[in-house]
mmCIF file of C-alpha atoms in Angstrom:
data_model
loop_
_atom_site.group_PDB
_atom_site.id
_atom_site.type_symbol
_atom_site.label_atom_id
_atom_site.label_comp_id
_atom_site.label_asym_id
_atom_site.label_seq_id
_atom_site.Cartn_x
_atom_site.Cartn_y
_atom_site.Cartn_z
ATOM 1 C CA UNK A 906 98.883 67.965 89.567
ATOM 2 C CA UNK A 907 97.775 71.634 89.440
ATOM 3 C CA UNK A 908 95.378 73.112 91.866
ATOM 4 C CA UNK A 909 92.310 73.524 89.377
ATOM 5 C CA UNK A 910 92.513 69.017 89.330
ATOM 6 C CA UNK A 911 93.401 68.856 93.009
ATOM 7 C CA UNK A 912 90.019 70.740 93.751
ATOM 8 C CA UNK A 913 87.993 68.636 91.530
ATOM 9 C CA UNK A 914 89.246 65.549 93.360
ATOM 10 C CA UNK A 915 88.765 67.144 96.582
ATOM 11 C CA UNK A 916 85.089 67.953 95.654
ATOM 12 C CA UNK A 917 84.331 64.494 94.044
ATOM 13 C CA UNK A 918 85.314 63.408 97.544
ATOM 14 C CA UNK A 919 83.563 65.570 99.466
ATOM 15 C CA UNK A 920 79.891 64.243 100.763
ATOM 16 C CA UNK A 921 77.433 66.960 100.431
ATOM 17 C CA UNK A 922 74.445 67.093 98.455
ATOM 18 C CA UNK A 923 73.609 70.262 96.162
ATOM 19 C CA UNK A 924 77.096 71.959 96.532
ATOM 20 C CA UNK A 925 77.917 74.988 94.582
ATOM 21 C CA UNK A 926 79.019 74.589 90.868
ATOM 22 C CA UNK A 927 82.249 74.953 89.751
ATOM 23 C CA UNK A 928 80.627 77.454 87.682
ATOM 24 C CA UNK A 929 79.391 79.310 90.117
ATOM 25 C CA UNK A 930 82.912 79.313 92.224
ATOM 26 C CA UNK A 931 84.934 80.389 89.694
ATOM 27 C CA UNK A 932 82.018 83.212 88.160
ATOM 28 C CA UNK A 933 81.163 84.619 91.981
ATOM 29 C CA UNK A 934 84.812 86.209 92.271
ATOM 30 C CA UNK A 935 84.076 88.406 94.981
ATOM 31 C CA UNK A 936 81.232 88.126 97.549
ATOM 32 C CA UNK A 937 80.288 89.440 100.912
ATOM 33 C CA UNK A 938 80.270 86.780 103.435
ATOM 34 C CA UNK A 939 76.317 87.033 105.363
ATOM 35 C CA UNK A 940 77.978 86.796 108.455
ATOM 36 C CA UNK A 941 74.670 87.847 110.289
ATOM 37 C CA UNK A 942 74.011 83.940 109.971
ATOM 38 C CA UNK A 943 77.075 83.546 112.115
ATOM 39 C CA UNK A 944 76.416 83.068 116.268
ATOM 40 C CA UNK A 945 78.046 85.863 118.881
ATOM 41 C CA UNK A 946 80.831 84.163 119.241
ATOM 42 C CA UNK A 947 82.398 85.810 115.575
ATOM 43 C CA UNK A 948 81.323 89.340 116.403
ATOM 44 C CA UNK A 949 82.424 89.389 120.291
ATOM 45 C CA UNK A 950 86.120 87.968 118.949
ATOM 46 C CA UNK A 951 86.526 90.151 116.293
ATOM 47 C CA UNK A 952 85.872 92.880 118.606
ATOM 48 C CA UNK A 953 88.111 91.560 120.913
ATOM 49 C CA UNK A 954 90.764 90.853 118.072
ATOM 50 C CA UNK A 955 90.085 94.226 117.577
ATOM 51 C CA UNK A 956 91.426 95.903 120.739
ATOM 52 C CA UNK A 957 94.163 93.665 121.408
ATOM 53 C CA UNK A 958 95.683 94.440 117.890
ATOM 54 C CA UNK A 959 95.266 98.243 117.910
ATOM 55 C CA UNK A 960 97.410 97.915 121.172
ATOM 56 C CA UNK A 961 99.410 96.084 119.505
ATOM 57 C CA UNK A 962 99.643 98.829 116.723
ATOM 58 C CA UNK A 963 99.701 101.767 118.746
ATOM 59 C CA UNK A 964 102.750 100.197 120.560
ATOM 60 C CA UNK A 965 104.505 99.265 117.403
ATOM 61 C CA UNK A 966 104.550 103.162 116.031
ATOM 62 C CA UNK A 967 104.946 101.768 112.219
ATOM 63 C CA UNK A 968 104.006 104.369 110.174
ATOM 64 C CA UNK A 969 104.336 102.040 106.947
ATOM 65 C CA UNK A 970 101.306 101.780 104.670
ATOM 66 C CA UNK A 971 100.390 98.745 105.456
ATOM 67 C CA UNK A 972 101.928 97.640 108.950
ATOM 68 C CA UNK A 973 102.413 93.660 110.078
ATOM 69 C CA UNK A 974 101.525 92.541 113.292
ATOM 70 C CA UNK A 975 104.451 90.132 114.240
ATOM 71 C CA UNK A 976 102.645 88.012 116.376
ATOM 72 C CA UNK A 977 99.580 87.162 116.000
ATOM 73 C CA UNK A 978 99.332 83.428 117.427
ATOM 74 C CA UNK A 979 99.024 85.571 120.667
ATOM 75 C CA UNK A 980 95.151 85.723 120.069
ATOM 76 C CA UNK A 981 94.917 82.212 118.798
ATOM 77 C CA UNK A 982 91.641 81.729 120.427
ATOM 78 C CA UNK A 983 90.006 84.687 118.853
ATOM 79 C CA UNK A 984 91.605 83.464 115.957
ATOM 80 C CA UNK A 985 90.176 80.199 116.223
ATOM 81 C CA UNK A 986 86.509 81.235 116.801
ATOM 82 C CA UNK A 987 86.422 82.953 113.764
ATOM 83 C CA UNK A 988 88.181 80.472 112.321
ATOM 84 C CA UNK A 989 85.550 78.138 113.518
ATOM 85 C CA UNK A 990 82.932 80.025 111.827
ATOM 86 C CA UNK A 991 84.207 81.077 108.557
ATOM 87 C CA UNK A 992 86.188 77.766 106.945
ATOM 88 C CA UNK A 993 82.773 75.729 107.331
ATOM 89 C CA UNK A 994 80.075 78.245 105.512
ATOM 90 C CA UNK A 995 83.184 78.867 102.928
ATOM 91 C CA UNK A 996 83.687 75.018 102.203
ATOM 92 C CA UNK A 997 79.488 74.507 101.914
ATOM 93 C CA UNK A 998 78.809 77.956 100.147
ATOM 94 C CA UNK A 999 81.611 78.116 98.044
ATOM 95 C CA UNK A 1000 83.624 75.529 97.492
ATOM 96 C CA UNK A 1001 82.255 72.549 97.789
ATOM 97 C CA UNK A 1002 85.112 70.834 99.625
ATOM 98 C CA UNK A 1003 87.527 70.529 102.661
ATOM 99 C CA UNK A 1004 89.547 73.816 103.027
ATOM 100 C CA UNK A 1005 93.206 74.399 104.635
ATOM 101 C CA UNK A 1006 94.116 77.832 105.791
ATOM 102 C CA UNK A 1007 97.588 78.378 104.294
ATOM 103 C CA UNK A 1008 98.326 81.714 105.632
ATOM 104 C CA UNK A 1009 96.894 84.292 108.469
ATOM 105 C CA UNK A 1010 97.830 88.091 108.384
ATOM 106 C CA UNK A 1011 96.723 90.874 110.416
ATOM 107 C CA UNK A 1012 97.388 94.162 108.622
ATOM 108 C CA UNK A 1013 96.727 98.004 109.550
ATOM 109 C CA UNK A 1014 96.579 99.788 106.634
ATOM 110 C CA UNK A 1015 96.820 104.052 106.338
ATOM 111 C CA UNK A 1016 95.007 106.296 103.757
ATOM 112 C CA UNK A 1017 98.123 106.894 101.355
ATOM 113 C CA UNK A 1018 98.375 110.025 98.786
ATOM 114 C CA UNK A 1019 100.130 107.922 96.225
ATOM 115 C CA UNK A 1020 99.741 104.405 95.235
ATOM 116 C CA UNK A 1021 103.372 102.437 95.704
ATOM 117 C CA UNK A 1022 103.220 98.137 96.602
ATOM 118 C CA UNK A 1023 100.308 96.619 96.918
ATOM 119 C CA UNK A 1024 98.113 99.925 96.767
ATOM 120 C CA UNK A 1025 98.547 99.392 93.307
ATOM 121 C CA UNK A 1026 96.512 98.018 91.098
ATOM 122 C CA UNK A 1027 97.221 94.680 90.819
ATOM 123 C CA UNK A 1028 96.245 90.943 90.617
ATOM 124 C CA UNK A 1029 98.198 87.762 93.286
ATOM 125 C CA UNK A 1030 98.473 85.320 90.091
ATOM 126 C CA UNK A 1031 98.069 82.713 92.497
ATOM 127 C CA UNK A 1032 96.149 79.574 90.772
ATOM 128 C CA UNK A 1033 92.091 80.058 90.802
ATOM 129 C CA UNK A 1034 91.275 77.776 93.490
ATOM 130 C CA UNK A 1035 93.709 80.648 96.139
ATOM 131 C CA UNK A 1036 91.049 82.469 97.755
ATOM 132 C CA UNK A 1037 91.274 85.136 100.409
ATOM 133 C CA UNK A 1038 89.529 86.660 102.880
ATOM 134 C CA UNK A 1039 89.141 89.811 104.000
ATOM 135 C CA UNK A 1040 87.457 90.902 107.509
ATOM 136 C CA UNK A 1041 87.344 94.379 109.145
ATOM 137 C CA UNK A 1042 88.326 94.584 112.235
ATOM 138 C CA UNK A 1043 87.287 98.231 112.387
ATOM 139 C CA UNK A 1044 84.514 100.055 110.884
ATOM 140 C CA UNK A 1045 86.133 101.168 107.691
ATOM 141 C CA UNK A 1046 84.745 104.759 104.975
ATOM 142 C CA UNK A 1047 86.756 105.946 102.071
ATOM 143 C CA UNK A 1048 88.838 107.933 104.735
ATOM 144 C CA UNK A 1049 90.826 104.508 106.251
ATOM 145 C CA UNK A 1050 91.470 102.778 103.096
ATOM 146 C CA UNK A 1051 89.007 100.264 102.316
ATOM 147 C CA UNK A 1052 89.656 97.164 100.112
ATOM 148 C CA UNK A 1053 88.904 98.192 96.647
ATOM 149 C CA UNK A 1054 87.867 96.349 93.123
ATOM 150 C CA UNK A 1055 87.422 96.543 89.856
ATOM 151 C CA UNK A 1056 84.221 95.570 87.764
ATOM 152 C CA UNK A 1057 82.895 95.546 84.319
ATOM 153 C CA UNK A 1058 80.764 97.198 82.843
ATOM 154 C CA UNK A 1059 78.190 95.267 83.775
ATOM 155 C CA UNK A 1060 79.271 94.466 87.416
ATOM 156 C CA UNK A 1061 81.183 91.399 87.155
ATOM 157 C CA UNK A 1062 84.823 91.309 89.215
ATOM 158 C CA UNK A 1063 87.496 91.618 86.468
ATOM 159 C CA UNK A 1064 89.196 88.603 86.857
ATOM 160 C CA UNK A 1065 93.062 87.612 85.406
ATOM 161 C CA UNK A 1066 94.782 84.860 84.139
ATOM 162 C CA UNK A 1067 97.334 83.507 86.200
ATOM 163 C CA UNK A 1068 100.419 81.610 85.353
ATOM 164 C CA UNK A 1069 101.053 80.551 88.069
ATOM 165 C CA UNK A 1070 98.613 77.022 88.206
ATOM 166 C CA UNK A 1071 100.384 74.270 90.114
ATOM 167 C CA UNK A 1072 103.428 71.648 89.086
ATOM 168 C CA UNK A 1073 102.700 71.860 86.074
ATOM 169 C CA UNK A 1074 102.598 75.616 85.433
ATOM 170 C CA UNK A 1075 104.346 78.265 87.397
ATOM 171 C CA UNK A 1076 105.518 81.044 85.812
ATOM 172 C CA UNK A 1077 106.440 84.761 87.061
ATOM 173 C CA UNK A 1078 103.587 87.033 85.042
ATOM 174 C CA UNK A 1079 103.718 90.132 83.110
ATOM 175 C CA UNK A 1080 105.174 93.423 84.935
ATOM 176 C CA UNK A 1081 105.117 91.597 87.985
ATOM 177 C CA UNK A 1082 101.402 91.808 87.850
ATOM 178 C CA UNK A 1083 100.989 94.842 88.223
ATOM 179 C CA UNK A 1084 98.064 96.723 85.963
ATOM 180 C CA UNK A 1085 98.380 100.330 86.542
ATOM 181 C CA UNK A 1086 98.200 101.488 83.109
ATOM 182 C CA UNK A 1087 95.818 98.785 82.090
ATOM 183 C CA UNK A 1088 92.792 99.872 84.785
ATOM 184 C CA UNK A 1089 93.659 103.693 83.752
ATOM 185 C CA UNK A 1090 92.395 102.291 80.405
ATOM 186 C CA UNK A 1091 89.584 100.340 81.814
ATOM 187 C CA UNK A 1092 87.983 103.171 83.509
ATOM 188 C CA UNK A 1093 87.552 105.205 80.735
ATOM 189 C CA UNK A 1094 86.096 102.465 78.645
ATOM 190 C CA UNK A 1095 83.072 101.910 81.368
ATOM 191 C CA UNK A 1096 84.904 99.954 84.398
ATOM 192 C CA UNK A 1097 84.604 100.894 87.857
ATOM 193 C CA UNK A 1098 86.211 100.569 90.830
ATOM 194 C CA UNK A 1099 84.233 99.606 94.102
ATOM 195 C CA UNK A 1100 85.665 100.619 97.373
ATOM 196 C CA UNK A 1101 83.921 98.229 99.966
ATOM 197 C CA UNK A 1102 83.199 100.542 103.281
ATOM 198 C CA UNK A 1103 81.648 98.830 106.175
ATOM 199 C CA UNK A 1104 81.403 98.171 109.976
ATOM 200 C CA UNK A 1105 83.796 96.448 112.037
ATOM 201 C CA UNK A 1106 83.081 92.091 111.472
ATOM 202 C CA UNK A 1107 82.253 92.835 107.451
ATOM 203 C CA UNK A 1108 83.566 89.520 105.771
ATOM 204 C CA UNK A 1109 84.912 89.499 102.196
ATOM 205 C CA UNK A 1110 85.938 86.583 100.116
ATOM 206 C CA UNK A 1111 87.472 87.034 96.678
ATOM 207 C CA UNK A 1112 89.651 85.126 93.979
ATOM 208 C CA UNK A 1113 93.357 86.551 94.269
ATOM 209 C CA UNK A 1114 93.107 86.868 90.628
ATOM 210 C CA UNK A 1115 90.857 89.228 90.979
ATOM 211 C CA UNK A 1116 91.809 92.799 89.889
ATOM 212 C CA UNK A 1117 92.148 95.163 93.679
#
């Protein structure tokens, strides 16, 4: 079964009247979450996240792009407040379904001069239904590398085609999905990047197929 049937079970099973559309999950690639309708609890963990980790950090001396904390079921409570918060307005809003976290990461990412990994342009080619979310855990300008997009034209995400689907489809993609010379193109013909700055507790959720 690949993911995109999975989720329409999962939704048929789901009880909760005037979900979103499929339509309007699969359209609405990238959207800020409102956390202002969230309680205290998100913003005083994320804050505490927040200082624990940039110990954490500091301590580590990784000077790596984007550096890993190793550890991070240390702050499983702050973990699981936001946790707590988040999964339940994401399975209402925007997916219309139960929702398993597959994977947590806590990253601190440096301004870099180049692009090289994942600073490059680039798309997960995960199935559809693979969302992620992003949250800040500092406030974050064009100076401390903020997560960036691409849109058309006309605003829209630019969204890709992935091959990898489920067990039925799962195939490596083109150039390891990587789209350097294709958003060089893009940009001249009218697309623009967005580079999302914002203060510490800013909540992101996008398609992993989206191009970033």
């Amino acid at each position: 079964m690949n993911y995109d049937e999975y989720f329409i079970m999962c939704r048929e099973n789901y009880s909760q009247k005037d979900k979103p559309t499929l339509e309007e999950f699969y359209t609405n690639s990238v959207i800020r979450i409102p956390t202002e309708r969230f309680s205290k609890v998100y913003y005083e963990s994320i804050k505490e996240l927040s200082i624990l980790v940039k110990n954490d950090f500091d301590l580590m001396n990784d000077s790596s792009p984007m550096a890993t904390h190793k550890d991070f079921w240390k702050y499983e409570l702050q973990i699981e407040n936001i946790i707590n918060e988040l999964v339940p307005f994401l399975e209402k809003e925007r997916f219309g379904c139960c929702l398993y976290v597959d994977k947590i990461y806590i990253y601190r990412t440096s301004k870099v001069k180049e692009r090289s990994s994942s600073y490059l342009w680039h798309y997960d080619n995960n199935p559809s239904e693979v969302v992620k979310n992003i949250i800040y855990l500092n406030d974050v300008t064009l100076l401390n590398s903020p997560f960036e997009y691409l849109v058309h034209p006309e605003g829209k995400a630019v969204l890709m085609t992935p091959t990898r689907r489920g067990t039925k489809m799962w195939n490596p993609p083109p150039n390891n999905s990587r789209l350097t010379k294709e958003v060089e193109s893009w940009l001249k013909e009218g697309y623009k990047s967005i580079r999302v700055e914002g203060k510490m507790g800013l909540t992101y959720s996008f398609s992993n197929d989206a191009v970033h």
